[in-house]
Amino acid sequence: MNSISEKMKTAAVTTAVKKAVDYLEKDPEANAVKVMDMVDALTPGDWYGPQRQAIREVIESRNNWYRLVMKIFDLDPGVRRAFIQNFLINASLVGSAVQEDTARREDCNVPWAILLDPTSACNLRCTGCWAAEYGNRLNLTLDEMDSIVRQGKELGTYMYIFTGGEPLVRKADILALCERHPDCEFLSFTNGTLIDEQFCEEMLRVKNFVPALSVEGFETATDGRRGGGTYQKVVRAMKLLKSHGLPFGISTCYTGANFEDVTSEAYFDQMIDWGALFVWYFHYMPVGKGAVPALLPTPEQRAEVYRRIRAYRETKAIFSMDFQNDAEYVGGCIAGGRRYLHISAAGDVEPCVFIHYSNVNIRSCTLLEALKSPLFMAYHRNQPFNDNMLRPCPMLENPEKLRAMVRESGARSTDYESPEDVDTLCDRAEPYAAAWAPAAEALWRE
C-alpha cells in the first residue's frame, strides 16, 4: 500500500513540475513568482513541504540560486527540456521511487547513478596518470554499455556518468548511446580538448549529454599537470559550449598544493564567467602505485575548503559539490551502489571509482547480481561507516572498514597498472585518517 501511495505521490509531483516548467518557459522572469502557487494548487500541502518552501524563498529573494536557475533558461530549449525531463523527472523523481522499491524488494543497494569507463585510452599524458601509458587496451563495447543502461533502467537508474581514460576518445559510441536512450541523462568527465564545433552540433542533436571539464585551477597549474597549451584548449571548448547554449560544468581535484587557488573567489568568478553551471570538487585520493600522500590536504586545509565552498553557495550563481565534505547531505558514503557504482573499462564492477576492488565482472553477471555480490553487500550492511558525516569514506577516513570488507568478501584488486593489496592501501591512508579525525569532530560539532 505504501508503494502505491508513493507512486501516486511521484506521479502528482511529476505533473506539477511539468506544468510549472511549461509555465516558466513562456516568460521565466515574469512567471517565476507565480509558479509556486501553481505547484501548491496541484499537490497537497504536506508533500515536500520544506523543499517547496525553500524554492519559494529562492524565487522571492532573487538570490544567487535564482540567478543560477535563470541561467538554465539561456540554454538551447531542446537541451533544457531534455535535461528537466531526464534529470529532474526520470532520474530524480520517477527513478528514485523505482530504486527504493527495488532496494526494499531485493534487500540491496540500488544506485541513482552508474559510472562507466568506455575506454582506458587518453589523448593526453598528464603527470601522475596511468591512462596515456596504458593506452587503448581496455574498452567496454557499445553493446555492453547499452546492456548496462537497459539493466539500470529496470532498476530505476536514469543517470549515467562516463569516466576514463578520456571518454571522448569514444565520441561516436557515446553519442550512439545517448540516441538509444533519450530518456536518460549522460554526463562525462573530460579533459575537454576533444570538444569542437562538430561535437557541439552533435550534442545539440542528441540533447542529453553534459560534459564536466577537468581544470586544475588557473593556466600555470593546469598546463603543469596536463601539458602546455591544454588550459587554452579547455577555455576554447567552454566558449564553444556556451555559444551553442549547451550546459557544462567543471571538475576540480583539490590537494594540499592547489587548494588556495581552486577555492578562491577569483576561481569561482572565473568558472561563472566561463559559463559553468556546476563544479564538482574531488578530494585527492592516495590510490595506486603512483600515489603521493604528500599531496593530501592537511586537516586545516580541508576544513578551509569546507568553509569556503559553503560560503560561496550563499553568494555565487554556480552549483558546487564537495565530494568528500558533503556527505552530510546524503547520509555518508554513497558508494557500493547506495547512490552510485563504477564499472571499469575491463568490466569490473567496483563499489567506488576511487577504490579498485571487486568480486564480479559485468561480462559474466547481471547488474543486480553485481549489487548482491559479497563486497557490495558488505557496503550495504556497514553504511554509514561513521556517524560523523565528515568522515564518510571507508578508505580515506575509516581504513579499518575497507580492510575488513575486502578481506571478508574475498574481493580482488582491479587496479589497471598493478594489483594493490588492501593492507598497502589502508596503511597509506591511516596517518591521514588519524590526523583528520579530531579536526572532523570539532567541525562536525560546529
Short mmCIF file of C-alpha atoms in Angstrom, two decimals:
data_model
loop_
_atom_site.label_atom_id
_atom_site.label_comp_id
_atom_site.label_asym_id
_atom_site.label_seq_id
_atom_site.Cartn_x
_atom_site.Cartn_y
_atom_site.Cartn_z
CA MET A 1 0.00 0.00 0.00
CA ASN A 2 2.85 2.33 0.87
CA SER A 3 4.43 1.65 -2.54
CA ILE A 4 1.17 2.53 -4.30
CA SER A 5 0.80 5.79 -2.38
CA GLU A 6 4.41 6.73 -3.13
CA LYS A 7 3.82 6.12 -6.84
CA MET A 8 0.71 8.31 -6.75
CA LYS A 9 2.70 11.00 -4.95
CA THR A 10 5.51 10.79 -7.50
CA ALA A 11 3.03 10.99 -10.40
CA ALA A 12 1.33 14.06 -8.90
CA VAL A 13 4.60 15.87 -8.26
CA THR A 14 5.85 14.97 -11.75
CA THR A 15 2.72 16.52 -13.27
CA ALA A 16 3.19 19.64 -11.14
CA VAL A 17 6.83 20.00 -12.21
CA LYS A 18 5.97 19.63 -15.90
CA LYS A 19 3.22 22.25 -15.71
CA ALA A 20 5.44 24.61 -13.74
CA VAL A 21 8.25 24.29 -16.29
CA ASP A 22 5.85 24.85 -19.20
CA TYR A 23 4.63 27.99 -17.47
CA LEU A 24 8.17 29.24 -16.82
CA GLU A 25 9.16 28.62 -20.44
CA LYS A 26 6.75 31.35 -21.57
CA ASP A 27 8.42 34.09 -19.51
CA PRO A 28 10.84 32.91 -16.77
CA GLU A 29 11.32 36.30 -15.08
CA ALA A 30 7.66 37.32 -15.07
CA ASN A 31 6.25 33.91 -14.09
CA ALA A 32 8.84 32.77 -11.54
CA VAL A 33 6.99 34.25 -8.55
CA LYS A 34 3.67 32.72 -9.66
CA VAL A 35 4.96 29.24 -10.38
CA MET A 36 4.93 28.01 -6.77
CA ASP A 37 1.26 28.94 -6.48
CA MET A 38 0.64 26.54 -9.36
CA VAL A 39 2.68 23.78 -7.72
CA ASP A 40 0.85 24.31 -4.40
CA ALA A 41 -2.50 24.06 -6.18
CA LEU A 42 -1.53 20.76 -7.83
CA THR A 43 -0.06 18.98 -4.79
CA PRO A 44 -1.28 18.52 -1.19
CA GLY A 45 0.27 20.90 1.33
CA ASP A 46 2.17 18.24 3.30
CA TRP A 47 4.07 16.86 0.29
CA TYR A 48 7.70 18.03 0.02
CA GLY A 49 6.79 20.99 2.25
CA PRO A 50 10.35 22.07 3.24
CA GLN A 51 11.61 21.74 -0.35
CA ARG A 52 8.74 23.80 -1.74
CA GLN A 53 9.27 26.48 0.88
CA ALA A 54 12.99 26.62 0.06
CA ILE A 55 12.22 27.05 -3.65
CA ARG A 56 9.69 29.79 -2.87
CA GLU A 57 12.28 31.66 -0.80
CA VAL A 58 14.81 31.42 -3.65
CA ILE A 59 12.30 32.86 -6.12
CA GLU A 60 11.17 35.66 -3.84
CA SER A 61 14.67 36.70 -2.74
CA ARG A 62 16.10 36.68 -6.29
CA ASN A 63 19.38 35.42 -4.75
CA ASN A 64 22.30 33.57 -6.33
CA TRP A 65 20.27 30.34 -6.65
CA TYR A 66 17.60 32.28 -8.53
CA ARG A 67 20.27 33.66 -10.87
CA LEU A 68 21.53 30.13 -11.46
CA VAL A 69 18.04 28.88 -12.35
CA MET A 70 17.58 31.77 -14.76
CA LYS A 71 20.85 30.76 -16.49
CA ILE A 72 19.24 27.42 -17.30
CA PHE A 73 16.70 29.33 -19.39
CA ASP A 74 19.56 30.67 -21.51
CA LEU A 75 20.26 27.12 -22.72
CA ASP A 76 19.10 25.68 -26.01
CA PRO A 77 15.35 24.98 -25.48
CA GLY A 78 15.52 21.35 -26.63
CA VAL A 79 18.53 20.60 -24.43
CA ARG A 80 16.84 22.32 -21.48
CA ARG A 81 13.63 20.32 -21.88
CA ALA A 82 15.58 17.05 -22.15
CA PHE A 83 17.57 17.92 -19.01
CA ILE A 84 14.44 18.73 -16.99
CA GLN A 85 12.69 15.55 -18.17
CA ASN A 86 15.66 13.20 -17.78
CA PHE A 87 17.44 14.61 -14.74
CA LEU A 88 14.65 16.10 -12.62
CA ILE A 89 11.77 13.79 -13.53
CA ASN A 90 13.15 10.47 -14.80
CA ALA A 91 16.28 10.22 -12.62
CA SER A 92 15.31 12.17 -9.51
CA LEU A 93 11.55 11.68 -9.13
CA VAL A 94 10.30 8.61 -11.01
CA GLY A 95 13.62 6.76 -10.98
CA SER A 96 14.29 7.30 -7.28
CA ALA A 97 10.90 5.80 -6.40
CA VAL A 98 11.66 2.69 -8.50
CA GLN A 99 15.12 2.43 -6.94
CA GLU A 100 13.64 2.47 -3.44
CA ASP A 101 11.09 -0.20 -4.37
CA THR A 102 13.80 -2.38 -5.89
CA ALA A 103 16.15 -1.89 -2.92
CA ARG A 104 13.40 -2.96 -0.46
CA ARG A 105 12.41 -5.95 -2.56
CA GLU A 106 15.95 -7.20 -3.25
CA ASP A 107 17.47 -6.11 0.09
CA CYS A 108 20.50 -4.50 -1.55
CA ASN A 109 21.71 -1.08 -2.64
CA VAL A 110 20.39 0.32 -5.94
CA PRO A 111 22.31 3.24 -7.49
CA TRP A 112 20.97 6.64 -8.55
CA ALA A 113 23.92 6.92 -10.99
CA ILE A 114 26.25 4.46 -12.71
CA LEU A 115 29.80 5.48 -13.66
CA LEU A 116 31.26 3.82 -16.75
CA ASP A 117 34.76 3.79 -18.25
CA PRO A 118 34.21 3.47 -22.02
CA THR A 119 37.99 3.12 -22.53
CA SER A 120 41.33 3.13 -20.77
CA ALA A 121 42.77 5.30 -23.56
CA CYS A 122 43.52 9.02 -23.36
CA ASN A 123 44.88 11.65 -25.73
CA LEU A 124 46.91 13.43 -23.02
CA ARG A 125 49.85 12.40 -20.86
CA CYS A 126 49.06 14.03 -17.51
CA THR A 127 51.54 13.86 -14.65
CA GLY A 128 50.64 11.05 -12.26
CA CYS A 129 48.03 9.46 -14.55
CA TRP A 130 48.28 5.94 -15.94
CA ALA A 131 45.95 6.37 -18.92
CA ALA A 132 48.35 7.50 -21.67
CA GLU A 133 50.86 4.78 -20.81
CA TYR A 134 48.17 2.11 -20.51
CA GLY A 135 46.71 3.02 -23.87
CA ASN A 136 43.74 1.66 -25.78
CA ARG A 137 43.94 -1.80 -24.24
CA LEU A 138 40.61 -1.94 -22.44
CA ASN A 139 37.19 -0.93 -23.75
CA LEU A 140 33.54 -1.52 -22.98
CA THR A 141 31.80 -2.15 -26.29
CA LEU A 142 28.79 -0.09 -27.31
CA ASP A 143 26.54 -3.12 -26.86
CA GLU A 144 27.97 -3.76 -23.38
CA MET A 145 27.29 -0.17 -22.34
CA ASP A 146 23.83 -0.38 -23.90
CA SER A 147 23.10 -3.53 -21.87
CA ILE A 148 24.24 -1.82 -18.65
CA VAL A 149 21.91 1.12 -19.29
CA ARG A 150 18.98 -1.17 -20.13
CA GLN A 151 19.51 -3.17 -16.96
CA GLY A 152 19.95 0.03 -14.97
CA LYS A 153 16.64 1.47 -16.17
CA GLU A 154 14.85 -1.67 -14.98
CA LEU A 155 16.20 -0.87 -11.51
CA GLY A 156 15.20 2.80 -11.80
CA THR A 157 18.60 4.28 -12.78
CA TYR A 158 18.44 7.02 -15.43
CA MET A 159 21.73 8.85 -14.74
CA TYR A 160 24.99 7.66 -16.35
CA ILE A 161 28.42 9.22 -15.97
CA PHE A 162 31.46 8.50 -18.14
CA THR A 163 34.95 8.44 -16.64
CA GLY A 164 38.18 7.04 -18.01
CA GLY A 165 40.73 7.30 -19.65
CA GLU A 166 39.32 10.07 -21.77
CA PRO A 167 35.69 9.16 -22.61
CA LEU A 168 35.54 11.38 -25.71
CA VAL A 169 38.10 9.15 -27.41
CA ARG A 170 34.89 7.13 -27.95
CA LYS A 171 32.75 10.07 -29.20
CA ALA A 172 30.76 8.11 -31.76
CA ASP A 173 29.74 5.34 -29.35
CA ILE A 174 28.85 7.79 -26.58
CA LEU A 175 26.59 9.72 -28.95
CA ALA A 176 25.05 6.45 -30.14
CA LEU A 177 24.29 5.52 -26.52
CA CYS A 178 22.64 8.90 -25.98
CA GLU A 179 20.49 8.26 -29.05
CA ARG A 180 19.49 4.78 -27.90
CA HIS A 181 18.39 6.10 -24.51
CA PRO A 182 16.81 9.54 -24.95
CA ASP A 183 15.09 9.12 -21.55
CA CYS A 184 18.45 9.10 -19.70
CA GLU A 185 20.88 11.89 -18.84
CA PHE A 186 24.55 11.28 -19.67
CA LEU A 187 27.39 13.25 -18.10
CA SER A 188 31.08 12.87 -18.88
CA PHE A 189 34.21 13.88 -17.03
CA THR A 190 36.54 15.01 -19.80
CA ASN A 191 39.79 16.89 -20.33
CA GLY A 192 37.82 18.99 -22.85
CA THR A 193 40.44 19.02 -25.60
CA LEU A 194 38.31 16.92 -27.99
CA ILE A 195 35.27 19.20 -27.86
CA ASP A 196 34.95 21.05 -31.16
CA GLU A 197 32.27 22.71 -33.30
CA GLN A 198 31.12 19.40 -34.79
CA PHE A 199 30.77 17.76 -31.38
CA CYS A 200 28.75 20.72 -30.10
CA GLU A 201 26.38 20.25 -33.03
CA GLU A 202 26.07 16.57 -32.12
CA MET A 203 25.31 17.49 -28.52
CA LEU A 204 22.52 19.75 -29.74
CA ARG A 205 21.19 16.85 -31.80
CA VAL A 206 21.09 14.20 -29.03
CA LYS A 207 20.23 16.78 -26.30
CA ASN A 208 21.04 14.55 -23.29
CA PHE A 209 24.83 14.81 -22.91
CA VAL A 210 26.56 17.15 -20.43
CA PRO A 211 30.37 17.47 -20.10
CA ALA A 212 32.25 18.26 -16.88
CA LEU A 213 35.65 19.65 -17.90
CA SER A 214 38.69 18.98 -15.73
CA VAL A 215 40.52 22.13 -14.66
CA GLU A 216 43.31 22.19 -12.07
CA GLY A 217 42.95 25.88 -11.29
CA PHE A 218 44.48 28.57 -13.48
CA GLU A 219 46.71 28.24 -16.54
CA THR A 220 50.06 27.50 -14.89
CA ALA A 221 48.68 24.73 -12.68
CA THR A 222 46.60 23.14 -15.44
CA ASP A 223 49.37 23.15 -18.04
CA GLY A 224 51.88 22.00 -15.43
CA ARG A 225 49.93 18.80 -14.95
CA ARG A 226 48.29 18.29 -18.36
CA GLY A 227 50.83 19.76 -20.77
CA GLY A 228 51.48 23.16 -22.36
CA GLY A 229 48.53 24.69 -24.17
CA THR A 230 45.91 22.45 -22.51
CA TYR A 231 44.34 25.27 -20.49
CA GLN A 232 43.67 27.37 -23.58
CA LYS A 233 42.15 24.36 -25.36
CA VAL A 234 39.78 23.82 -22.44
CA VAL A 235 38.86 27.52 -22.36
CA ARG A 236 38.17 27.35 -26.11
CA ALA A 237 35.91 24.33 -25.56
CA MET A 238 33.94 26.18 -22.89
CA LYS A 239 33.46 29.16 -25.18
CA LEU A 240 32.09 26.84 -27.86
CA LEU A 241 29.72 25.15 -25.42
CA LYS A 242 28.47 28.48 -24.08
CA SER A 243 27.94 29.94 -27.58
CA HIS A 244 25.82 26.90 -28.52
CA GLY A 245 23.62 27.18 -25.41
CA LEU A 246 24.92 23.88 -24.04
CA PRO A 247 25.16 23.06 -20.32
CA PHE A 248 28.52 22.13 -18.82
CA GLY A 249 30.36 22.05 -15.53
CA ILE A 250 33.85 21.90 -14.05
CA SER A 251 35.64 19.05 -12.29
CA THR A 252 38.47 20.01 -9.92
CA CYS A 253 40.65 17.83 -7.71
CA TYR A 254 41.94 19.70 -4.68
CA THR A 255 45.21 18.90 -2.95
CA GLY A 256 47.40 20.48 -0.33
CA ALA A 257 49.23 22.23 -3.16
CA ASN A 258 46.36 23.81 -5.09
CA PHE A 259 43.50 24.23 -2.60
CA GLU A 260 44.10 28.00 -2.19
CA ASP A 261 43.70 28.69 -5.90
CA VAL A 262 40.80 26.37 -6.65
CA THR A 263 38.66 27.57 -3.75
CA SER A 264 39.45 31.27 -4.20
CA GLU A 265 36.79 33.83 -5.07
CA ALA A 266 38.71 34.57 -8.27
CA TYR A 267 38.38 30.93 -9.34
CA PHE A 268 34.64 30.87 -8.61
CA ASP A 269 34.15 34.08 -10.56
CA GLN A 270 36.20 32.65 -13.44
CA MET A 271 34.07 29.49 -13.59
CA ILE A 272 30.89 31.58 -13.65
CA ASP A 273 32.33 33.80 -16.38
CA TRP A 274 33.18 30.71 -18.45
CA GLY A 275 29.50 29.74 -18.23
CA ALA A 276 29.75 26.67 -15.98
CA LEU A 277 26.54 25.71 -14.21
CA PHE A 278 28.18 23.41 -11.65
CA VAL A 279 31.53 22.41 -10.19
CA TRP A 280 32.46 19.10 -8.60
CA TYR A 281 35.33 19.21 -6.12
CA PHE A 282 37.13 15.95 -5.52
CA HIS A 283 39.48 15.36 -2.61
CA TYR A 284 42.80 13.87 -3.73
CA MET A 285 42.83 10.10 -3.08
CA PRO A 286 46.16 8.31 -2.39
CA VAL A 287 45.30 5.27 -4.52
CA GLY A 288 47.62 3.16 -6.69
CA LYS A 289 51.35 2.75 -7.07
CA GLY A 290 51.80 6.37 -8.20
CA ALA A 291 50.03 7.82 -5.15
CA VAL A 292 51.68 10.81 -3.48
CA PRO A 293 50.48 11.07 0.15
CA ALA A 294 52.27 14.44 0.40
CA LEU A 295 49.53 15.89 -1.83
CA LEU A 296 46.83 15.13 0.74
CA PRO A 297 45.40 18.32 2.27
CA THR A 298 46.23 18.97 5.90
CA PRO A 299 43.29 18.96 8.35
CA GLU A 300 43.42 22.76 8.42
CA GLN A 301 43.36 22.98 4.63
CA ARG A 302 40.44 20.57 4.28
CA ALA A 303 38.46 22.47 6.92
CA GLU A 304 39.13 25.69 4.99
CA VAL A 305 37.83 24.06 1.78
CA TYR A 306 34.68 23.05 3.69
CA ARG A 307 34.06 26.61 4.90
CA ARG A 308 34.87 28.37 1.62
CA ILE A 309 32.62 26.24 -0.57
CA ARG A 310 29.71 26.69 1.84
CA ALA A 311 30.27 30.43 1.94
CA TYR A 312 30.24 30.69 -1.87
CA ARG A 313 27.00 28.71 -2.01
CA GLU A 314 25.37 31.72 -0.39
CA THR A 315 26.66 34.22 -2.96
CA LYS A 316 27.81 32.62 -6.24
CA ALA A 317 25.49 31.57 -9.08
CA ILE A 318 27.03 28.12 -9.59
CA PHE A 319 26.08 24.78 -8.03
CA SER A 320 29.11 23.46 -6.13
CA MET A 321 29.51 19.91 -4.83
CA ASP A 322 32.29 18.83 -2.49
CA PHE A 323 32.53 15.08 -2.99
CA GLN A 324 34.17 14.34 0.36
CA ASN A 325 32.80 17.09 2.61
CA ASP A 326 29.15 16.99 1.52
CA ALA A 327 28.35 13.56 2.93
CA GLU A 328 26.06 15.19 5.49
CA TYR A 329 23.53 15.83 2.71
CA VAL A 330 23.41 12.19 1.59
CA GLY A 331 23.90 10.32 4.85
CA GLY A 332 27.52 9.26 4.44
CA CYS A 333 29.36 7.23 1.81
CA ILE A 334 27.37 6.92 -1.43
CA ALA A 335 29.47 4.12 -2.97
CA GLY A 336 28.71 0.43 -3.16
CA GLY A 337 25.55 1.16 -5.14
CA ARG A 338 23.99 3.20 -2.34
CA ARG A 339 23.91 6.16 -4.72
CA TYR A 340 26.44 5.08 -7.33
CA LEU A 341 28.86 2.38 -8.50
CA HIS A 342 31.67 2.19 -11.04
CA ILE A 343 32.24 -0.19 -13.97
CA SER A 344 35.77 -0.13 -15.35
CA ALA A 345 36.83 -0.48 -18.99
CA ALA A 346 37.74 -4.08 -18.11
CA GLY A 347 34.14 -4.70 -16.99
CA ASP A 348 34.93 -4.94 -13.28
CA VAL A 349 32.03 -3.71 -11.14
CA GLU A 350 33.57 -1.68 -8.31
CA PRO A 351 31.87 0.00 -5.32
CA CYS A 352 33.74 3.27 -5.91
CA VAL A 353 35.63 4.95 -8.74
CA PHE A 354 38.48 5.60 -6.28
CA ILE A 355 38.64 2.14 -4.65
CA HIS A 356 39.61 -0.65 -7.01
CA TYR A 357 38.37 -3.96 -5.59
CA SER A 358 35.67 -6.26 -6.90
CA ASN A 359 34.14 -9.72 -6.80
CA VAL A 360 32.35 -9.54 -10.15
CA ASN A 361 32.64 -8.56 -13.81
CA ILE A 362 29.67 -7.25 -15.79
CA ARG A 363 30.56 -9.60 -18.65
CA SER A 364 29.69 -12.61 -16.50
CA CYS A 365 26.85 -11.35 -14.30
CA THR A 366 23.83 -9.04 -14.35
CA LEU A 367 23.83 -5.62 -12.75
CA LEU A 368 21.51 -6.87 -9.99
CA GLU A 369 23.79 -9.84 -9.33
CA ALA A 370 26.72 -7.42 -9.02
CA LEU A 371 24.78 -5.39 -6.44
CA LYS A 372 24.26 -8.61 -4.46
CA SER A 373 27.90 -9.70 -4.68
CA PRO A 374 29.86 -10.12 -1.42
CA LEU A 375 31.71 -6.77 -1.49
CA PHE A 376 28.61 -4.74 -2.42
CA MET A 377 26.59 -6.45 0.30
CA ALA A 378 29.36 -5.66 2.79
CA TYR A 379 28.94 -1.98 1.86
CA HIS A 380 25.17 -2.34 2.20
CA ARG A 381 25.44 -3.81 5.71
CA ASN A 382 28.06 -1.38 7.01
CA GLN A 383 26.93 2.03 5.69
CA PRO A 384 27.28 4.63 7.06
CA PHE A 385 30.87 3.91 8.01
CA ASN A 386 30.95 6.68 10.61
CA ASP A 387 28.33 8.70 12.47
CA ASN A 388 30.40 11.80 11.74
CA MET A 389 29.42 12.75 8.20
CA LEU A 390 32.78 14.48 7.73
CA ARG A 391 34.41 11.05 7.99
CA PRO A 392 32.35 9.14 5.41
CA CYS A 393 34.86 7.12 3.38
CA PRO A 394 35.78 3.51 4.25
CA MET A 395 39.26 4.08 2.85
CA LEU A 396 40.31 7.69 3.48
CA GLU A 397 38.81 8.25 6.93
CA ASN A 398 37.94 4.73 8.14
CA PRO A 399 40.59 2.46 6.57
CA GLU A 400 39.88 -0.32 9.04
CA LYS A 401 36.39 -0.62 7.48
CA LEU A 402 37.66 -1.13 3.92
CA ARG A 403 40.33 -3.54 5.14
CA ALA A 404 37.67 -5.67 6.86
CA MET A 405 35.19 -5.60 3.93
CA VAL A 406 37.75 -6.61 1.31
CA ARG A 407 39.03 -9.45 3.49
CA GLU A 408 35.55 -10.61 4.45
CA SER A 409 34.30 -10.63 0.84
CA GLY A 410 37.45 -12.03 -0.75
CA ALA A 411 37.48 -9.19 -3.28
CA ARG A 412 40.47 -8.86 -5.60
CA SER A 413 42.35 -5.76 -6.70
CA THR A 414 41.19 -4.46 -10.09
CA ASP A 415 43.85 -1.75 -10.44
CA TYR A 416 44.76 -1.23 -14.11
CA GLU A 417 48.51 -0.83 -13.55
CA SER A 418 49.38 -3.25 -10.77
CA PRO A 419 47.26 -5.00 -8.13
CA GLU A 420 47.39 -3.26 -4.78
CA ASP A 421 46.90 -5.26 -1.60
CA VAL A 422 44.23 -3.72 0.63
CA ASP A 423 46.67 -3.56 3.53
CA THR A 424 49.10 -1.48 1.47
CA LEU A 425 46.34 0.97 0.56
CA CYS A 426 44.90 1.20 4.06
CA ASP A 427 48.32 1.56 5.68
CA ARG A 428 48.88 4.56 3.40
CA ALA A 429 45.56 6.12 4.46
CA GLU A 430 45.86 5.58 8.21
CA PRO A 431 48.08 8.60 9.05
CA TYR A 432 45.68 10.92 7.20
CA ALA A 433 42.64 9.35 8.89
CA ALA A 434 44.22 9.79 12.33
CA ALA A 435 45.15 13.43 11.63
CA TRP A 436 41.73 14.35 10.22
CA ALA A 437 39.64 12.68 12.96
CA PRO A 438 39.96 15.37 15.70
CA ALA A 439 39.52 18.20 13.18
CA ALA A 440 36.45 16.47 11.75
CA GLU A 441 34.97 16.01 15.22
CA ALA A 442 35.44 19.71 16.03
CA LEU A 443 33.99 20.79 12.67
CA TRP A 444 31.03 18.39 12.98
CA ARG A 445 30.20 19.80 16.44
CA GLU A 446 30.03 23.27 14.89
#
